[in-house]
Amino acid sequence: MAATFFGEVVKAPCRAGTEDEEEEDERKKETPEDREVRRQLARKREVQLLRRQTDTSLEVSLLEKYSCSKFIIAIGGNAVAFLSSFVMNSGVWEEVGCAKLWNEWCRTTDSAHLSPSEAFCVFYHQKCNPSVFLCQCSCYVAEDQQYQWLEKVFGSCPRKNMQITILTCRHVTDYKTSECTGSLPSPFLKALKTQNFRGRVCCSLLEQPNIVHDLPAAVLSYCQVWKIPAVLYLCYTDVMKLDLITVEAFKPILSSRSLKGLVKNIPQSTEILKKLMTANEIQSNIYT
Amino acid sequence: MASRYDRAITVFSPDGHLFQVEYAQEAVKKGSTAVGIRGTNIVVLGVEKKSVAKLQDERTVRKICALDDHVCMAFAGLTADARVVINRARVECQSHKLTVEDPVTVEYITRFIATLKQKYTQSNGRRPFGISALIVGFDDDGIPRLYQTDPSGTYHAWKANAIGRSAKTVREFLEKNYTEEAIANDNEAIKLAIRALLEVVQSGGKNIELAIIRRNQPLKMFSAKEIELQVTEIEREKEDAEKKKSKKTV
């Protein structure tokens, strides 16, 4: 135990290693009921990839079933809204699967008509060019589910001849800088890429000691390990809920190689985005 | 490190931060934008109107409030905190008038509000007010005033300022466009406030509310029609300026 300046007593980490022994003894005392509960919980937390129309699981991972040259993954409400308005609106996209998962923070919805306020993870490919894939993921994927998600999507031995683009948001207070966060021009974009990514990035690179978290980090690490060219565009914003200015902060990416051919009518996309915002505004009276 | 020093308002962190006060400033950014302009003979307050639920009475969702006949204020942040501060300020305005038989100066009531906010950053068991305020008005000497307060309890006089979401963008616009010509007459000052808000407001003039105080006149709230007229004039001037620019390049 140790005491701090303020008189609070904190548990200091013990280097003698006695705590591990106590944990092992506890595990030996585990009853069959405990094991059954643990098994059921693991089953509940399984990530499943299925075809929504038939409600059947995909037999192999998504990218083993379909060949992929380009994969754009949007994680979080604002990134999903950006892809919905600017990319999905400019072509015909066919749904190829959806990820079903449960954790303490979210339960993915099964309904056919998904709104930005619901949690979902759906995969599409372009009808005229089926090797171009899109993923819209607005649900939270827990740490223990991230590897399952990667395996179900990429497979155990992914192909290297594809390019991955990941879009996501983070609150500006997570951005570590010597400047005061109040003076930062949020929202702003930062990029992080794998070693094999040779293309041009559309904004400045993320500086140290900033790190990426959750599913975007898992995807990027996976791509780095498997030598897949991938780039992550991270938008730091002060409004995490669906917000027009945050979504528009992703606009510089429209000039990147991965999105250039996919976006056709930008003014129309902006109008669609505005309608999406007004349709889904949550009426809250806490802030004025 | 922040997590050890951000629970209690009365605790400084080793590098001198009061995290609760800084977090209160984040709450301010969740409110919609408000802009204040100090003209030569006019003070203008413009706010981005929050969209109101269908069944909600629009009159009860107000960001601009009169504190006295000659002083009014716009806020950004927690609605409930604003209501408490406004009520205290209004009582103080009347109390001052009854005690010294003079209306408050804009600086006096701003200092009162700032002192109230500061007290809540130094008391145990309380939290700071999550609002910033723009306070405008005319003193007896006829000079227009604009002050801004924030959750820490500081207050400063400004020529023009913005608070709330996208305040930085609006402030940068004002820094470029606030000139002596821009506030030369009352109408130009009003247009400057609307132009600043149009930089960040979605769906244009429909979502703007405007209030002005002219010397020796009471507070005037603009109707939606009047704002729409101003917005139309601004858009026409913008088109004319663009036409002139394209003629010059050709």
XYZ file of C-alpha atoms in Angstrom:
538
model
C 0.000 0.000 0.000
C 1.139 3.568 -0.577
C -0.160 6.945 0.512
C -0.383 9.979 -1.759
C -0.100 13.686 -0.950
C -3.837 13.901 -0.466
C -3.997 11.153 2.129
C -5.634 8.633 -0.175
C -4.335 5.083 0.143
C -3.649 3.288 -3.115
C -2.696 -0.296 -3.790
C 0.888 -0.322 -5.065
C 1.684 -3.058 -7.650
C 3.492 -5.982 -6.045
C 6.578 -7.332 -7.841
C 6.873 -10.363 -5.615
C 4.393 -12.249 -7.780
C 2.146 -13.488 -4.975
C -1.045 -12.172 -6.582
C -0.830 -14.569 -9.590
C -0.683 -17.556 -7.266
C -3.889 -16.428 -5.590
C -5.610 -16.178 -8.992
C -4.535 -19.715 -9.985
C -5.988 -21.115 -6.769
C -9.247 -19.307 -7.485
C -9.438 -20.775 -10.983
C -8.958 -24.306 -9.613
C -12.025 -23.732 -7.448
C -14.198 -23.043 -10.561
C -17.344 -25.175 -10.602
C -18.979 -26.742 -13.677
C -21.685 -24.060 -13.428
C -19.012 -21.322 -13.658
C -17.542 -23.018 -16.706
C -20.972 -23.274 -18.315
C -21.641 -19.581 -17.667
C -18.258 -18.702 -19.161
C -19.026 -20.893 -22.212
C -22.434 -19.292 -22.724
C -20.948 -15.821 -22.417
C -18.292 -16.654 -24.996
C -21.014 -17.957 -27.324
C -23.080 -14.798 -26.807
C -20.075 -12.616 -27.605
C -19.309 -14.448 -30.849
C -19.139 -12.295 -33.939
C -21.229 -13.724 -36.756
C -21.141 -12.704 -40.370
C -24.428 -13.410 -42.138
C -26.511 -12.657 -45.188
C -29.404 -10.549 -43.849
C -31.883 -11.638 -46.493
C -31.538 -15.360 -45.738
C -30.238 -15.021 -42.149
C -27.578 -17.661 -42.920
C -23.938 -17.421 -41.902
C -21.249 -16.937 -44.484
C -19.340 -20.221 -44.840
C -15.955 -18.557 -45.312
C -14.637 -15.094 -44.453
C -15.957 -12.218 -46.548
C -12.774 -11.491 -48.488
C -12.125 -15.194 -49.116
C -15.566 -15.465 -50.696
C -15.221 -12.319 -52.830
C -12.119 -10.868 -54.443
C -11.356 -7.332 -53.307
C -9.192 -4.575 -54.772
C -10.466 -1.713 -52.630
C -12.015 -1.803 -49.178
C -13.325 1.330 -47.467
C -14.304 0.911 -43.827
C -16.264 3.627 -41.985
C -16.346 3.228 -38.212
C -18.569 5.531 -36.143
C -21.673 7.591 -36.907
C -20.007 10.541 -38.650
C -17.770 8.392 -40.864
C -20.782 6.236 -41.774
C -22.823 9.347 -42.664
C -19.950 10.573 -44.866
C -19.865 7.331 -46.844
C -23.662 7.177 -47.054
C -23.966 10.666 -48.530
C -20.895 10.909 -50.735
C -20.023 7.387 -51.831
C -23.092 5.176 -51.576
C -25.173 7.834 -53.177
C -23.014 7.907 -56.296
C -23.516 4.343 -57.516
C -25.408 1.130 -56.995
C -24.237 -0.871 -54.007
C -25.326 -4.359 -53.114
C -25.304 -5.695 -49.597
C -23.132 -8.802 -49.241
C -23.283 -9.394 -45.517
C -23.655 -7.981 -42.070
C -21.857 -8.617 -38.777
C -24.022 -9.551 -35.835
C -22.518 -9.079 -32.392
C -23.418 -8.389 -28.799
C -21.447 -6.697 -26.038
C -22.197 -4.591 -22.978
C -22.240 -1.392 -25.030
C -24.191 -2.415 -28.080
C -26.364 -4.948 -29.714
C -26.492 -4.818 -33.494
C -29.922 -4.349 -34.960
C -31.544 -6.768 -37.372
C -34.012 -4.436 -39.069
C -33.921 -3.967 -42.812
C -34.057 -0.170 -42.700
C -31.128 1.105 -40.685
C -30.971 4.624 -39.310
C -27.758 6.325 -38.191
C -28.971 6.190 -34.567
C -28.964 2.376 -34.545
C -25.933 0.104 -34.142
C -25.091 -1.914 -37.238
C -22.200 -3.296 -39.263
C -23.023 -3.900 -42.926
C -20.832 -4.787 -45.922
C -21.535 -3.743 -49.510
C -19.891 -4.135 -52.869
C -20.338 -1.982 -55.951
C -22.589 -3.635 -58.528
C -20.632 -2.395 -61.564
C -17.253 -3.236 -59.973
C -17.715 -6.031 -57.431
C -14.125 -5.889 -56.197
C -14.813 -2.548 -54.482
C -16.112 -3.078 -50.953
C -17.579 -0.813 -48.321
C -18.175 -1.429 -44.648
C -20.390 0.794 -42.521
C -19.835 0.002 -38.867
C -21.669 2.135 -36.326
C -21.536 -0.404 -33.483
C -18.857 -0.708 -30.829
C -16.704 -3.826 -31.288
C -15.254 -4.837 -27.906
C -11.570 -5.743 -27.479
C -12.224 -9.462 -27.237
C -14.377 -9.363 -30.378
C -12.001 -7.400 -32.612
C -9.873 -10.373 -33.671
C -12.994 -12.416 -34.415
C -14.293 -9.553 -36.557
C -10.998 -9.393 -38.457
C -10.936 -13.136 -39.053
C -14.554 -13.208 -40.248
C -13.912 -10.310 -42.630
C -10.331 -10.801 -43.823
C -9.816 -14.498 -43.156
C -6.780 -16.220 -41.703
C -4.558 -15.563 -44.719
C -5.627 -12.321 -46.423
C -4.629 -11.299 -49.949
C -2.137 -8.472 -50.179
C -3.249 -6.990 -53.497
C -5.948 -4.778 -52.038
C -5.981 -1.302 -50.546
C -7.776 -0.544 -47.285
C -9.035 2.892 -46.270
C -10.440 3.353 -42.769
C -12.416 6.414 -41.669
C -13.212 7.153 -38.046
C -13.652 9.921 -35.483
C -12.261 10.646 -32.059
C -12.938 13.402 -29.538
C -10.474 16.297 -29.762
C -9.708 16.032 -26.031
C -7.946 12.726 -26.809
C -5.508 14.562 -29.068
C -2.224 15.048 -27.235
C -0.524 18.292 -28.079
C 1.368 21.065 -26.362
C -1.302 23.543 -27.565
C -4.468 24.168 -25.586
C -7.344 22.068 -27.030
C -9.463 25.207 -27.109
C -7.197 26.707 -29.753
C -7.246 23.637 -32.054
C -9.187 24.130 -35.306
C -11.492 21.159 -34.714
C -12.660 19.223 -36.572
C -9.386 18.300 -38.259
C -8.034 15.213 -40.050
C -4.970 13.163 -39.277
C -3.684 10.091 -41.129
C -1.858 6.926 -40.131
C -0.664 4.386 -42.710
C 0.943 0.962 -42.899
C 4.458 0.474 -44.180
C 3.230 -0.945 -47.495
C 0.977 2.005 -48.285
C 2.604 3.930 -51.100
C -0.157 6.344 -52.055
C -0.535 10.024 -51.164
C -2.303 10.891 -47.902
C -4.801 13.759 -47.931
C -3.772 15.360 -44.661
C -0.882 15.484 -42.205
C 0.206 12.314 -40.420
C -0.735 11.636 -36.830
C 2.075 12.772 -34.559
C 3.464 10.905 -31.568
C 2.478 10.268 -28.767
C -1.084 10.056 -30.166
C -2.418 6.540 -30.675
C -5.418 4.987 -32.395
C -7.931 2.931 -30.422
C -10.526 0.165 -30.824
C -11.515 -1.413 -34.135
C -9.661 1.080 -36.398
C -6.432 0.255 -34.515
C -7.120 -3.481 -34.808
C -7.693 -3.240 -38.578
C -4.591 -1.104 -39.121
C -2.414 -3.425 -36.992
C -3.769 -6.439 -38.880
C -2.890 -4.785 -42.206
C 0.589 -3.888 -40.963
C 1.256 -7.469 -39.859
C -0.043 -8.927 -43.136
C 1.736 -6.235 -45.232
C -1.523 -4.929 -46.732
C -1.426 -1.263 -47.870
C -3.826 0.576 -45.577
C -4.434 4.145 -44.470
C -6.528 5.397 -41.579
C -8.085 8.872 -41.648
C -8.916 9.995 -38.144
C -11.105 13.054 -37.648
C -10.665 14.787 -34.294
C -13.870 16.612 -33.452
C -15.550 18.240 -30.471
C -18.960 16.850 -31.444
C -19.112 13.063 -31.388
C -22.795 12.794 -32.255
C -23.925 13.073 -35.897
C -22.770 16.535 -36.973
C -22.628 18.202 -40.389
C -19.341 20.038 -39.827
C -17.600 16.872 -38.595
C -18.826 14.848 -41.577
C -17.711 17.580 -43.988
C -14.241 17.471 -42.412
C -13.742 14.161 -44.272
C -14.174 15.929 -47.642
C -10.388 16.169 -48.452
C -10.406 12.348 -48.721
C -12.642 12.626 -51.801
C -9.520 13.537 -53.800
C -7.658 10.380 -52.688
C -7.066 7.547 -55.153
C -9.331 5.126 -53.308
C -12.398 7.410 -53.400
C -11.809 9.455 -56.538
C -13.615 7.206 -58.985
C -16.450 6.462 -56.570
C -17.845 9.958 -55.974
C -19.792 11.610 -58.752
C -22.108 14.357 -57.637
C -20.698 16.299 -54.697
C -23.343 19.123 -54.499
C -26.136 16.535 -54.494
C -24.284 14.536 -51.840
C -24.078 17.636 -49.625
C -27.852 18.089 -49.917
C -28.429 14.445 -49.008
C -26.136 14.863 -46.010
C -28.139 17.892 -44.785
C -31.377 15.900 -45.070
C -29.795 13.043 -43.141
C -28.822 15.453 -40.369
C -32.256 17.038 -40.019
C -34.003 13.655 -40.167
C -31.929 12.281 -37.320
C -31.475 15.218 -35.009
C -32.068 14.065 -31.470
C -34.076 16.676 -29.645
C -32.151 17.420 -26.469
C -32.796 20.405 -24.246
C -29.732 20.022 -22.040
C -27.602 22.358 -24.142
C -28.731 25.546 -25.843
C -2.673 12.119 -14.947
C -5.930 14.029 -15.452
C -8.034 11.321 -13.809
C -6.445 11.865 -10.393
C -7.145 15.621 -10.358
C -10.377 16.096 -12.210
C -12.950 14.846 -9.734
C -12.956 17.691 -7.243
C -13.328 21.297 -8.321
C -11.140 22.509 -5.465
C -8.084 20.482 -6.464
C -5.316 21.862 -8.669
C -3.323 19.399 -10.784
C 0.488 19.522 -10.417
C 0.768 21.560 -13.607
C -1.791 24.091 -12.453
C -4.976 22.942 -14.199
C -8.455 23.061 -12.744
C -9.846 20.265 -14.879
C -13.484 20.731 -13.887
C -13.342 24.312 -15.169
C -11.766 23.146 -18.426
C -14.404 20.437 -18.781
C -17.090 23.085 -18.195
C -15.644 24.953 -21.179
C -16.230 21.808 -23.238
C -19.891 21.920 -22.167
C -20.075 25.442 -23.615
C -18.966 24.101 -27.002
C -21.999 21.835 -27.045
C -24.303 24.843 -27.211
C -25.141 26.463 -30.550
C -23.210 29.521 -31.725
C -23.851 33.028 -30.437
C -22.161 36.161 -31.813
C -21.980 39.674 -30.387
C -20.973 42.840 -32.260
C -20.328 46.292 -30.790
C -21.134 48.956 -33.362
C -20.811 52.729 -33.108
C -24.435 53.352 -32.125
C -25.734 49.809 -31.811
C -25.004 46.479 -30.169
C -26.070 43.276 -31.911
C -26.547 39.753 -30.595
C -27.108 36.933 -33.073
C -27.626 33.276 -32.225
C -28.052 30.020 -34.067
C -31.536 28.837 -33.246
C -31.722 25.245 -32.112
C -34.263 23.196 -34.020
C -37.327 22.797 -31.859
C -39.300 19.560 -31.481
C -42.675 19.542 -33.215
C -44.730 19.671 -30.056
C -42.464 22.120 -28.232
C -43.439 25.766 -27.727
C -40.783 27.757 -29.563
C -41.116 30.749 -27.239
C -39.694 28.710 -24.352
C -36.452 27.936 -26.186
C -34.629 31.257 -26.053
C -30.903 32.006 -26.162
C -31.213 35.788 -25.930
C -32.610 37.197 -22.694
C -33.064 40.724 -21.398
C -31.465 41.360 -18.008
C -32.808 44.902 -17.786
C -34.256 47.488 -20.205
C -30.779 48.465 -21.428
C -28.814 45.189 -21.043
C -29.303 41.816 -22.635
C -27.364 38.600 -22.821
C -26.917 35.540 -25.013
C -25.456 32.310 -23.658
C -24.095 28.992 -24.880
C -23.949 25.806 -22.826
C -26.144 24.125 -20.234
C -29.697 25.492 -20.438
C -30.501 24.979 -16.763
C -27.315 26.701 -15.577
C -28.138 29.656 -17.841
C -31.610 29.977 -16.309
C -30.128 30.184 -12.790
C -27.507 32.777 -13.784
C -30.052 34.888 -15.697
C -32.479 34.897 -12.752
C -29.742 35.965 -10.329
C -28.589 38.692 -12.727
C -32.124 40.018 -13.203
C -32.681 40.201 -9.437
C -29.351 41.997 -9.031
C -30.291 44.541 -11.720
C -33.489 45.462 -9.858
C -31.834 45.369 -6.449
C -29.152 47.794 -7.691
C -31.820 50.113 -9.129
C -33.733 50.138 -5.851
C -30.639 50.617 -3.707
C -28.716 53.288 -5.619
C -31.575 54.562 -7.841
C -29.466 54.046 -10.959
C -29.610 51.233 -13.507
C -26.609 48.893 -13.531
C -23.750 49.526 -15.907
C -23.003 46.705 -18.329
C -19.632 46.223 -16.672
C -21.217 45.979 -13.206
C -23.656 43.227 -14.136
C -20.945 41.382 -16.078
C -18.705 41.520 -13.026
C -21.575 40.256 -10.893
C -22.127 37.268 -13.192
C -18.387 36.575 -13.412
C -18.008 36.725 -9.622
C -20.916 34.323 -9.219
C -19.283 31.917 -11.660
C -15.915 32.192 -9.926
C -17.469 31.354 -6.536
C -18.665 28.069 -7.996
C -15.104 27.173 -9.023
C -13.870 27.499 -5.472
C -16.573 25.800 -3.403
C -16.583 22.209 -2.311
C -19.534 20.095 -3.397
C -20.422 22.392 -6.294
C -19.483 22.398 -9.933
C -18.789 25.353 -12.250
C -21.601 26.813 -14.352
C -21.401 25.262 -17.818
C -22.148 28.451 -19.733
C -20.376 31.320 -21.448
C -22.297 34.553 -21.896
C -22.175 37.570 -24.205
C -23.556 40.631 -22.414
C -24.382 43.758 -24.408
C -25.938 47.102 -23.651
C -25.542 50.846 -23.328
C -24.403 52.679 -20.225
C -25.785 56.045 -19.111
C -22.877 57.754 -20.890
C -24.241 56.381 -24.191
C -21.242 54.153 -24.921
C -22.054 50.691 -26.310
C -20.509 47.732 -24.470
C -19.927 44.059 -25.212
C -18.538 41.692 -22.578
C -17.917 37.978 -22.550
C -17.790 35.705 -19.477
C -16.757 32.058 -19.282
C -17.119 29.231 -16.735
C -13.893 30.140 -14.952
C -15.357 33.498 -13.932
C -13.198 35.693 -16.149
C -14.707 38.516 -18.134
C -13.352 40.747 -20.871
C -14.622 43.536 -23.085
C -14.733 42.822 -26.808
C -15.430 44.641 -30.056
C -16.889 41.430 -31.464
C -16.859 37.831 -30.241
C -18.508 34.442 -30.606
C -19.207 31.585 -28.178
C -20.512 28.031 -28.500
C -19.998 25.470 -31.254
C -17.820 26.684 -34.157
C -16.965 29.834 -32.195
C -13.406 29.658 -33.543
C -14.580 29.775 -37.171
C -16.878 32.721 -36.474
C -14.194 34.565 -34.517
C -11.744 34.165 -37.428
C -14.398 35.558 -39.785
C -14.920 38.530 -37.466
C -11.172 39.173 -37.201
C -11.006 39.451 -40.994
C -14.210 41.415 -41.492
C -14.663 43.644 -38.450
C -13.530 47.014 -39.766
C -14.595 50.597 -39.117
C -16.518 50.564 -42.444
C -18.247 47.314 -41.473
C -19.727 48.923 -38.334
C -20.050 52.402 -39.833
C -23.819 52.332 -39.621
C -26.369 50.214 -37.770
C -27.467 48.201 -40.785
C -23.889 47.233 -41.626
C -23.292 46.003 -38.065
C -26.468 43.887 -38.241
C -25.368 42.429 -41.581
C -21.924 41.630 -40.182
C -23.514 39.606 -37.362
C -25.719 37.695 -39.810
C -22.830 37.083 -42.213
C -20.729 35.718 -39.336
C -23.497 33.315 -38.346
C -24.135 32.205 -41.931
C -20.552 30.859 -41.953
C -21.576 28.105 -39.568
C -25.355 27.912 -39.466
C -27.073 25.129 -41.359
C -30.061 26.048 -43.577
C -29.438 29.802 -43.585
C -31.649 32.557 -42.188
C -34.383 30.237 -40.895
C -32.095 29.196 -38.037
C -30.963 32.648 -36.923
C -32.323 34.825 -34.141
C -31.223 38.423 -33.788
C -31.544 41.136 -31.154
C -30.305 44.724 -31.181
C -30.133 47.591 -28.723
C -29.805 51.122 -30.042
C -28.798 54.069 -27.867
C -31.711 55.136 -25.597
C -33.974 52.499 -27.082
C -35.188 49.226 -25.624
C -34.193 45.753 -26.826
C -35.617 44.834 -30.228
C -35.943 41.218 -31.365
C -35.975 40.777 -35.135
C -38.808 38.810 -36.653
C -38.129 35.911 -39.009
C -39.253 38.069 -41.944
C -36.814 40.879 -41.096
C -33.944 38.402 -40.798
C -34.913 36.823 -44.138
C -34.799 40.267 -45.787
C -31.297 40.872 -44.432
C -30.144 37.418 -45.581
C -31.550 38.064 -49.087
C -29.698 41.387 -49.240
C -26.453 39.733 -48.090
C -26.785 37.011 -50.733
C -27.450 39.650 -53.411
C -24.349 41.623 -52.372
C -22.317 38.395 -52.443
C -23.508 37.620 -55.994
C -22.719 41.171 -57.136
C -19.242 40.930 -55.617
C -18.622 37.600 -57.370
C -19.811 39.001 -60.712
C -17.450 41.954 -60.347
C -14.603 39.593 -59.494
C -15.211 37.379 -62.549
C -15.409 40.471 -64.812
C -12.021 41.654 -63.480
C -10.335 38.267 -64.132
C -11.767 38.139 -67.682
